[in-house]
Each structure stands twice: as C-alpha cells, then as structure tokens.
Amino acid sequence: MATLDFLNGTEPATARPMRTAPMAEKPTLIGLSREDMGKALVEKGVPERQAKMRVSQLWHWLYVRGVSDFDHMLNVSKDMREMLKTHFTIARPEIVEEQVSNDGTRKWLLRFPARGAGRPVEVETVYIPEEGRGTLCISSQVGCTLTCSFCHTGTQKLVRNLTAEEILAQLLLARDRLGDFPDRETPAGAIVPSDGRKVSNVVMMGMGEPLYNFENVKQALLIATDGDGLSLSKRRVTLSTSGIVPEIYRTGEEIGVMLAISLHAVRDELRDMLVPINKKYPLKDLLEACRAYPSLSNARRITFEYVMLKDVNDSLEDAKLLTHLLRGIPAKINLIPFNPWPGTNYQCSDWEQIEKFADFINQAGYASPIRTPRGRDILAACGQLKSESERMRKVDRMAYEAMMIAGHGEDD
C-alpha cells in the first residue's frame, strides 16, 4: 500500500480498521420524507395531532444536530425516546476501514445489511478537501449495470440498489467523522454556519449509475438539500450520469441539482464502445436533454467528463468535434488522465497531447481543467471501488476518479 509513498519520499497514509455496531434491521427513520415519518410515528401510537410536531423535532435532531442515538434527543420525553428505540433505528453503518491520505483525502469502507443481496454489502465513500470547499463522493448502487469498457466498476455485476437511507448515511457518517455537526451541548441558536462546513459539496459519482436508482437518489438528495435540515445548496450537489436520457429530464424537474455527464467520446460509434448505454441514448438525444436542463447559465454549467485515452479519443479532431457538440450549452469539460488497471487494453494519453487538447478547448471558450491525482497514497478511485477482498493491487490503483470528484458544483 505504501510503496508509492516511499518511492515519492512521503509518509504513508494512515489506515484504521474500525468496527462500529452494524445497522439493526428495525425500520429506519433516516431517509423518510416528513409525511412518511409522520405516518410511521402514528402507526406506533403517536397521536395524529402531535405527529407534525414530533416529525419537526426528529428532523432537527437527525439532520441539523446529526445524532445517531435517540437518547441524545434532549427535548424529547423519556417515554417517547423509549418508544423510538423499541421500534426504529437511526444507527450509522458499520465502518469496516477508514483511511486518511497525506493530502487530507479520506476514504471509508462501509458495510450495509444484505437486504436481498444474500450477504452484507460494502461501498466506499471518498472525501476530497479542496481550496474553499470539501467534496464528498457518494455511491448509489453496489456494483453497476453499465459496462463502460474503460471503467473498472463496469467489470462488476450489479448487486443491488442502495436505499435512500444508505445514500444519506454516507453523508451523515462523513460529517460525523469530520466533526461537521454541532456539539450536542451547542445551544439551539448557535448552530455552526453552513459556510463553515467541511462537507460543502456532494457528488453522486461513486459506484453505480444514480439514474438507475432514481427514486432512492431523489429522496436522499431532496433531504440533503432541505433547508431545515442538512441544508446543502443544490448548486453544490452534482449528479453524474452516463446518459440515461429520460431520467436526466426528471432530474432537472424533480431534483434540480447540478449535472455531470460521463461523455468520453464525440462520435456515436466510439461512444457505443466506451459507454454502451449510448446505443440506447445516442449523443443527439443526450445533448438535447442537456440543452433542456433547467436554469442553465454560466453560474449553473453542466460538467462533461472526458477520460483521455491514447490514440482513441485524444486527437485535435476530437477536440474540435467536442466544442462543436457542446455549442450553446453552458459547460465545463473535465479532462481526466486515464489510470490503467489490470486487464485493460487502454493507455493514458501522453501528457503533451492532453495539454494540446486542453489548450484547444480553452481557446474555444470552455473551461477545461486537467484533473490531477488526489489521495494517491490511499488510491481513492470512485470508478474503481471494490470491497477489500475484490480490489486490485493497491499500488496499481491510483486516484483515477478521485480526479473527477474535485471541482464540482458552484461556489455560492
């Protein structure tokens, strides 16, 4: 794990195996809408006339204070807390491992119950500290149904969708571990301001295709952006998709967060091979959906991800076609040097060619940052996330899609 660190003359990352209590199989209150939370309470004997007030209390403790123990809900009666403990859970997932990189990047391997998968499932969540922001990369599925030929996650079968609770739990746990919730004793009027948060931005760019788990992702993101709770700005939440066109329209209408597109090719015949979902939703349909995305402006741009593959998609002709395709779309283009993994036939473009590609796009008026590795010493690679028993040799797994995490979402 630390081989690259010693070669580079740096200290290795810290890795701490951890064991916390696994999630109980009681119904959870995390991830429920206010309406559904109220119904759940009424079913357990809370009078209907009190339900709205109780939901308001619980919402505050769960999403403003970040408590994970009913006993910490100080203004809830003891009898009510006992009823809640008997019938519900608000526990965090089990942390199998936590790693902290030298540059502040953190990675958590989290374990969730089987829920039909046959055995407990594991996902990784990655935190990238940046200048003026902290970005959390969240997974939406265990495995993936897509078979993008350059992506290691594409070699894994879909195990199951994550629930709204499990998607939100990644955010709640990260804020716990980073000290991003107010202390339990903090007076009600002295909540930590939003601009002091360590997790200021969220990207749905971890394992899985978020738009193939639309309802759970929608529910989780609406709670994450609720102004009376976690209160993330929708301009600081980015959903990344390979191009599920019908749900792109729904995302704009029903969720309203920022959009990122895993593009990677400018011709249908090549994208059919790199991103096979293109056969169902070709570039013309994808870009129509992008142009129709609500509230686009220079302050609300779509990010197009473009992995640089040597002699595949990195010619200046590709760059010209890219700027032509995106004409009229407020856009930012992230150029991502490919990180080879065992068994792949692709190579990373030469650095000189990447710079020429970026210069052409910049001259055409598009921001085109070249992403550089983050968390290299813990190899925080969202597109290549696997459980410990399945993952590649760690010295071969550089921070490939961690490069995709940084820089997403606008600064309010």
PDB file of N, CA and C in Angstrom, residues 102-135:
ATOM      1  N   ASN A 102      -2.253  11.718   3.055  1.00  0.00           N
ATOM      2  CA  ASN A 102      -1.415  12.843   3.457  1.00  0.00           C
ATOM      3  C   ASN A 102      -2.000  14.191   3.046  1.00  0.00           C
ATOM      4  N   ASP A 103      -2.760  14.210   1.955  1.00  0.00           N
ATOM      5  CA  ASP A 103      -3.313  15.486   1.486  1.00  0.00           C
ATOM      6  C   ASP A 103      -4.699  15.760   2.065  1.00  0.00           C
ATOM      7  N   GLY A 104      -5.124  14.941   3.030  1.00  0.00           N
ATOM      8  CA  GLY A 104      -6.418  15.153   3.676  1.00  0.00           C
ATOM      9  C   GLY A 104      -7.552  14.350   3.081  1.00  0.00           C
ATOM     10  N   THR A 105      -7.323  13.701   1.941  1.00  0.00           N
ATOM     11  CA  THR A 105      -8.334  12.830   1.363  1.00  0.00           C
ATOM     12  C   THR A 105      -8.654  11.701   2.345  1.00  0.00           C
ATOM     13  N   ARG A 106      -9.923  11.390   2.479  1.00  0.00           N
ATOM     14  CA  ARG A 106     -10.344  10.305   3.372  1.00  0.00           C
ATOM     15  C   ARG A 106     -11.203   9.325   2.587  1.00  0.00           C
ATOM     16  N   LYS A 107     -11.102   8.071   2.983  1.00  0.00           N
ATOM     17  CA  LYS A 107     -11.918   7.036   2.356  1.00  0.00           C
ATOM     18  C   LYS A 107     -12.459   6.116   3.437  1.00  0.00           C
ATOM     19  N   TRP A 108     -13.757   5.852   3.357  1.00  0.00           N
ATOM     20  CA  TRP A 108     -14.397   4.933   4.298  1.00  0.00           C
ATOM     21  C   TRP A 108     -14.957   3.751   3.528  1.00  0.00           C
ATOM     22  N   LEU A 109     -14.681   2.549   4.016  1.00  0.00           N
ATOM     23  CA  LEU A 109     -15.326   1.345   3.508  1.00  0.00           C
ATOM     24  C   LEU A 109     -16.462   1.029   4.471  1.00  0.00           C
ATOM     25  N   LEU A 110     -17.697   1.080   3.972  1.00  0.00           N
ATOM     26  CA  LEU A 110     -18.892   0.954   4.803  1.00  0.00           C
ATOM     27  C   LEU A 110     -19.620  -0.340   4.467  1.00  0.00           C
ATOM     28  N   ARG A 111     -20.179  -0.947   5.498  1.00  0.00           N
ATOM     29  CA  ARG A 111     -20.917  -2.196   5.322  1.00  0.00           C
ATOM     30  C   ARG A 111     -22.389  -1.976   5.657  1.00  0.00           C
ATOM     31  N   PHE A 112     -23.256  -2.440   4.739  1.00  0.00           N
ATOM     32  CA  PHE A 112     -24.693  -2.338   4.921  1.00  0.00           C
ATOM     33  C   PHE A 112     -25.301  -3.743   4.948  1.00  0.00           C
ATOM     34  N   PRO A 113     -26.504  -3.882   5.508  1.00  0.00           N
ATOM     35  CA  PRO A 113     -27.156  -5.206   5.544  1.00  0.00           C
ATOM     36  C   PRO A 113     -27.409  -5.757   4.139  1.00  0.00           C
ATOM     37  N   ALA A 114     -27.619  -7.076   4.076  1.00  0.00           N
ATOM     38  CA  ALA A 114     -27.800  -7.756   2.779  1.00  0.00           C
ATOM     39  C   ALA A 114     -29.011  -7.217   2.022  1.00  0.00           C
ATOM     40  N   ARG A 115     -30.135  -7.121   2.698  1.00  0.00           N
ATOM     41  CA  ARG A 115     -31.379  -6.627   2.087  1.00  0.00           C
ATOM     42  C   ARG A 115     -31.628  -7.254   0.715  1.00  0.00           C
ATOM     43  N   GLY A 116     -31.590  -8.571   0.687  1.00  0.00           N
ATOM     44  CA  GLY A 116     -31.873  -9.303  -0.539  1.00  0.00           C
ATOM     45  C   GLY A 116     -30.651  -9.663  -1.348  1.00  0.00           C
ATOM     46  N   ALA A 117     -29.481  -9.187  -0.952  1.00  0.00           N
ATOM     47  CA  ALA A 117     -28.267  -9.449  -1.727  1.00  0.00           C
ATOM     48  C   ALA A 117     -27.609 -10.771  -1.349  1.00  0.00           C
ATOM     49  N   GLY A 118     -28.107 -11.450  -0.321  1.00  0.00           N
ATOM     50  CA  GLY A 118     -27.532 -12.723   0.088  1.00  0.00           C
ATOM     51  C   GLY A 118     -26.511 -12.594   1.190  1.00  0.00           C
ATOM     52  N   ARG A 119     -25.805 -11.500   1.240  1.00  0.00           N
ATOM     53  CA  ARG A 119     -24.825 -11.246   2.288  1.00  0.00           C
ATOM     54  C   ARG A 119     -24.665  -9.734   2.419  1.00  0.00           C
ATOM     55  N   PRO A 120     -24.110  -9.255   3.529  1.00  0.00           N
ATOM     56  CA  PRO A 120     -23.897  -7.810   3.669  1.00  0.00           C
ATOM     57  C   PRO A 120     -23.092  -7.259   2.497  1.00  0.00           C
ATOM     58  N   VAL A 121     -23.344  -6.006   2.165  1.00  0.00           N
ATOM     59  CA  VAL A 121     -22.676  -5.371   1.022  1.00  0.00           C
ATOM     60  C   VAL A 121     -21.774  -4.244   1.515  1.00  0.00           C
ATOM     61  N   GLU A 122     -20.786  -3.905   0.708  1.00  0.00           N
ATOM     62  CA  GLU A 122     -19.827  -2.869   1.077  1.00  0.00           C
ATOM     63  C   GLU A 122     -19.708  -1.845  -0.044  1.00  0.00           C
ATOM     64  N   VAL A 123     -19.611  -0.580   0.358  1.00  0.00           N
ATOM     65  CA  VAL A 123     -19.348   0.506  -0.590  1.00  0.00           C
ATOM     66  C   VAL A 123     -18.294   1.417   0.010  1.00  0.00           C
ATOM     67  N   GLU A 124     -17.652   2.173  -0.851  1.00  0.00           N
ATOM     68  CA  GLU A 124     -16.668   3.146  -0.387  1.00  0.00           C
ATOM     69  C   GLU A 124     -17.183   4.555  -0.627  1.00  0.00           C
ATOM     70  N   THR A 125     -16.862   5.425   0.309  1.00  0.00           N
ATOM     71  CA  THR A 125     -17.204   6.842   0.239  1.00  0.00           C
ATOM     72  C   THR A 125     -15.909   7.628   0.383  1.00  0.00           C
ATOM     73  N   VAL A 126     -15.710   8.624  -0.469  1.00  0.00           N
ATOM     74  CA  VAL A 126     -14.433   9.346  -0.517  1.00  0.00           C
ATOM     75  C   VAL A 126     -14.675  10.835  -0.280  1.00  0.00           C
ATOM     76  N   TYR A 127     -13.818  11.421   0.549  1.00  0.00           N
ATOM     77  CA  TYR A 127     -13.876  12.862   0.849  1.00  0.00           C
ATOM     78  C   TYR A 127     -12.609  13.536   0.336  1.00  0.00           C
ATOM     79  N   ILE A 128     -12.785  14.600  -0.441  1.00  0.00           N
ATOM     80  CA  ILE A 128     -11.667  15.338  -1.024  1.00  0.00           C
ATOM     81  C   ILE A 128     -11.700  16.777  -0.507  1.00  0.00           C
ATOM     82  N   PRO A 129     -10.738  17.178   0.349  1.00  0.00           N
ATOM     83  CA  PRO A 129     -10.666  18.587   0.748  1.00  0.00           C
ATOM     84  C   PRO A 129     -10.028  19.415  -0.364  1.00  0.00           C
ATOM     85  N   GLU A 130     -10.652  20.537  -0.679  1.00  0.00           N
ATOM     86  CA  GLU A 130     -10.150  21.424  -1.720  1.00  0.00           C
ATOM     87  C   GLU A 130     -10.047  22.835  -1.160  1.00  0.00           C
ATOM     88  N   GLU A 131      -9.481  23.731  -1.942  1.00  0.00           N
ATOM     89  CA  GLU A 131      -9.401  25.130  -1.540  1.00  0.00           C
ATOM     90  C   GLU A 131     -10.808  25.708  -1.490  1.00  0.00           C
ATOM     91  N   GLY A 132     -11.255  26.062  -0.291  1.00  0.00           N
ATOM     92  CA  GLY A 132     -12.557  26.699  -0.149  1.00  0.00           C
ATOM     93  C   GLY A 132     -13.749  25.766  -0.149  1.00  0.00           C
ATOM     94  N   ARG A 133     -13.521  24.454  -0.192  1.00  0.00           N
ATOM     95  CA  ARG A 133     -14.639  23.528  -0.204  1.00  0.00           C
ATOM     96  C   ARG A 133     -14.149  22.140   0.223  1.00  0.00           C
ATOM     97  N   GLY A 134     -15.099  21.294   0.572  1.00  0.00           N
ATOM     98  CA  GLY A 134     -14.806  19.887   0.825  1.00  0.00           C
ATOM     99  C   GLY A 134     -15.857  19.065   0.114  1.00  0.00           C
ATOM    100  N   THR A 135     -15.433  18.135  -0.724  1.00  0.00           N
ATOM    101  CA  THR A 135     -16.342  17.412  -1.594  1.00  0.00           C
ATOM    102  C   THR A 135     -16.419  15.946  -1.191  1.00  0.00           C
TER     103      THR A 135
END
